[in-house]
C-alpha atoms as one frame of an Amber mdcrd trajectory, in Angstrom:
protein
 -20.424 -61.076  16.456 -16.790 -60.838  15.342 -17.835 -58.690  12.382 -19.784
 -56.425  14.707 -16.772 -55.947  16.978 -14.619 -55.177  13.963 -17.102 -52.560
  12.819 -17.143 -50.954  16.265 -13.340 -50.865  16.382 -13.140 -49.425  12.869
 -15.615 -46.703  13.782 -13.633 -45.881  16.916 -10.393 -45.634  14.948 -12.074
 -43.397  12.358 -13.414 -41.144  15.103  -9.971 -40.836  16.681  -8.501 -40.121
  13.251 -11.018 -37.385  12.539 -10.403 -35.874  15.951  -6.673 -35.919  15.246
  -7.175 -34.190  11.895  -9.433 -31.567  13.502  -6.855 -31.001  16.251  -4.076
 -30.653  13.667  -6.144 -28.200  11.623  -6.975 -26.205  14.741  -3.298 -26.122
  15.724  -2.343 -25.039  12.201  -4.943 -22.275  12.322  -3.651 -21.048  15.681
  -0.076 -21.142  14.385  -1.041 -19.130  11.311  -2.805 -16.555  13.465   0.282
 -16.306  15.670   2.506 -15.738  12.635   0.181 -13.138  11.102   1.805  -9.744
  10.795   0.219  -7.250  13.216   2.136  -4.057  12.341   1.271  -1.723   9.461
   3.246   1.323   8.313   1.432   3.768   6.003   3.333   6.123   3.667   1.522
   8.996   1.940   2.309  10.418  -1.476   2.968  13.822  -2.978   0.615  16.788
  -2.435  -0.793  15.165   0.718   0.106  14.257   4.276  -0.621  11.390   6.615
  -4.053  12.650   7.707  -5.665  11.106   4.623  -4.980   7.672   6.092  -7.380
   8.247   9.010 -10.074   5.910   7.704  -7.582   3.118   6.977  -5.984   3.643
  10.385  -9.324   3.377  12.168 -10.380   0.279  10.222  -7.125  -1.544  10.937
  -6.793  -0.598  14.602 -10.365  -1.835  15.140  -9.142  -5.207  13.853  -6.234
  -5.276  16.276  -3.424  -3.974  14.100  -0.772  -1.543  15.299  -0.642   1.264
  12.744   2.112   3.847  12.227   1.675   6.746   9.799   4.798   8.262   8.263
   4.855  12.018   7.670   7.082  12.368   4.618   8.858  15.728   4.306   8.663
  15.391   0.487  11.991  17.211   0.229  13.829  14.344  -1.488  13.581  10.599
  -1.971  16.389  10.115   0.553  14.561  12.198   3.175  11.289  10.318   2.684
  13.061   6.952   2.837  14.812   8.036   6.043  11.466   9.000   7.607  10.012
   5.637   6.624  12.995   3.709   7.962  12.674   5.517  11.298   9.060   4.339
  11.500  10.086   0.778  10.621  12.841   0.789  13.235  10.158   1.416  15.890
   8.086  -1.657  15.015   8.068  -4.496  17.529   8.000  -7.162  14.827   7.384
  -7.694  11.105   5.304  -5.077   9.308   3.319  -4.538   6.141   4.613  -1.408
   4.393   1.981   0.520   2.428   2.522   3.381  -0.023   0.145   5.641  -1.919
   1.173   7.305  -5.191   4.719   8.712  -4.742   4.759   6.707  -1.522   5.115
   3.643  -3.746   8.548   4.822  -4.827   9.414   5.411  -1.177   8.373   1.931
  -0.028  10.147   0.357  -2.990  13.413   1.861  -1.755  12.763   1.586   2.004
  11.064  -1.814   1.861  14.327  -3.759   1.939  14.281  -3.022   5.679  14.466
  -6.374   7.518  11.180  -5.785   9.360   9.160  -5.474   6.133   7.209  -8.671
   5.452   5.153  -7.429   2.515   4.343  -4.388   0.391   1.003  -2.833  -0.572
   0.885  -0.339  -3.441  -2.208   1.893  -3.378  -2.462   3.472  -6.849   1.272
   3.771  -6.416   4.533   3.901  -8.328   6.963   0.966  -8.295  10.242   1.701
 -10.100  13.042  -0.833 -10.441  16.675  -0.503  -9.416  18.374   2.204 -11.471
  15.063   3.694 -12.616  13.539   7.038 -11.691   9.952   7.822 -10.831   9.700
  10.028 -13.915  10.612   7.104 -16.165   7.461   5.249 -15.102   5.372   7.741
 -17.090   7.150   7.108 -20.390   4.798   5.773 -23.043   1.696   6.666 -21.029
  -0.571   9.716 -20.841  -1.944  11.735 -17.936  -5.355  13.370 -17.847  -5.223
  17.105 -18.740  -6.747  18.156 -15.407  -3.714  16.830 -13.494  -1.508  19.921
 -13.596   1.524  20.553 -11.354   2.611  24.160 -10.869   6.328  24.339 -10.091
   7.578  27.303  -8.073  10.934  28.988  -8.463  12.403  26.975  -5.589  11.711
  23.718  -7.403   8.715  22.576  -5.339   5.487  21.617  -7.059   1.826  22.018
  -6.053  -1.254  20.632  -7.761  -3.089  23.509  -9.428  -5.823  24.501  -6.906
  -8.526  25.066  -9.531  -8.045  21.504 -10.797  -7.450  19.778  -7.490 -10.786
  18.032  -6.939 -11.095  16.819 -10.527  -7.487  15.673 -10.673  -6.914  14.210
  -7.231 -10.156  13.590  -5.339 -13.106  13.503  -7.724 -15.043  11.039  -5.549
 -14.504  12.968  -2.302 -17.051  15.415  -0.941 -16.517  19.055  -1.854 -15.530
  19.784   1.751 -12.999  16.956   1.942 -11.530  17.814  -1.449 -11.217  21.470
  -0.414  -9.405  20.476   2.775  -6.976  18.279   0.821  -6.428  21.127  -1.651
  -5.777  23.707   1.042  -3.515  21.448   3.132  -1.536  19.955   0.269   2.172
  19.481   0.826   4.446  20.435  -2.086   7.104  18.020  -3.284  10.631  18.760
  -4.497  10.270  18.006  -8.196  13.870  16.820  -8.322  12.778  13.760  -6.309
  11.107  12.356  -9.425  14.512  12.230 -11.128  16.313  10.250  -8.399  17.400
   6.739  -9.368  16.511   3.926  -7.008  19.220   1.843  -5.391  16.869  -0.909
  -4.218  13.613  -2.482  -5.361  12.016  -4.231  -2.397   9.318  -5.825  -4.551
  11.995  -8.079  -6.040  12.340  -9.897  -2.718   9.101  -9.114  -0.829   5.530
 -10.233  -1.721   3.407  -7.406  -3.105  -0.247  -6.420  -3.349  -1.749  -3.554
  -5.353  -4.940  -1.518  -5.090  -5.746   0.177  -8.387  -8.261   3.021  -8.482
 -10.070   2.668 -11.796 -11.044   6.368 -11.921  -7.534   7.600 -11.103  -6.761
  10.766 -13.084  -3.192  11.140 -11.856  -1.972   7.961 -13.571  -2.826   6.278
 -16.844  -4.706   3.039 -16.074  -2.389   1.164 -18.427   0.549   2.475 -16.401
  -0.911   1.278 -13.092  -1.708  -2.150 -14.504   1.712  -2.455 -16.140   3.559
  -1.591 -12.931   1.444  -3.958 -10.828   1.934  -6.848 -13.244   5.675  -6.262
 -13.467   6.130  -6.589  -9.715   3.898  -9.663  -9.571   1.372  -7.989  -7.283
  -1.953  -9.493  -6.269  -4.261  -6.832  -7.797  -7.524  -5.428  -6.404  -9.439
  -2.888  -8.478 -11.860  -0.375  -6.970 -13.912   2.442  -8.482 -12.219   5.465
  -6.927 -10.168   8.561  -7.646  -6.465   9.026  -6.953  -7.499   9.767  -3.355
  -8.523   6.098  -2.967  -6.459   5.881   0.229  -8.961   8.295   1.789 -12.209
   7.622  -0.086 -12.135   3.792   0.017 -10.554   3.027   3.405 -12.379  -0.297
   3.896 -11.185  -1.701   0.585  -7.622  -0.569   1.259  -7.752  -1.968   4.806
  -9.055  -5.299   3.486  -6.126  -5.596   1.071  -3.647  -4.688   3.820  -5.165
  -7.402   6.017  -4.918  -9.851   3.138  -1.235  -8.924   2.835  -0.713  -9.362
   6.588  -2.150 -12.873   6.378  -0.463 -13.748   3.097   2.988 -12.570   4.159
   2.883 -14.969   7.120   2.499 -18.041   4.906
């Protein structure tokens, strides 16, 4: 009889203990969800504008994120950083800052902003303090179809005849033609500007690497991502991965939003 009572009491204590653990886990889950970053700022690269982020924008807003798309003037690194900082100033809390291609250089400089909780590099550049964007190419090769025509005023365009092959090989002909015809030139001098900050040194980083990227050497992308300690996701896509693989990019951004809160 005494043994039976002891067994009943032990079972009751165990049940209470399990309930307490479940409650604690539930509370921890709710706390983590509360801390999760809900703001995302997207920064486009050279030869493009913010419209290419439409698919990523739609995927993230459907999941409850507040998304802001920066329209870089591409007139200088300082101007692009200023545009990005203005977008960050408008956020109502911590944000994940995302950059594609040249946008990686921009977020590396602008990402020291106090509202930035994490960085996502989408087939993007990530120089260090004192380095230039141009230096990132040293020791690596670029596919011959990626040709920049520089005009007399110092602004560069991707050669129209090569645009689809070089920039958006996995896009439809119509989408690639629209990107080609709406491309935004960049001041080539921007590639020679030395960075004053490297946000990846103090902020957690994630990287999406397009394995069919013809703008950057794959070894270069991997080397940059490893140097900054990024959590790497590879996807079969062209340099226009930010447009052609929006779900994959959105998934990585969400992973960053959750990871930055830990």
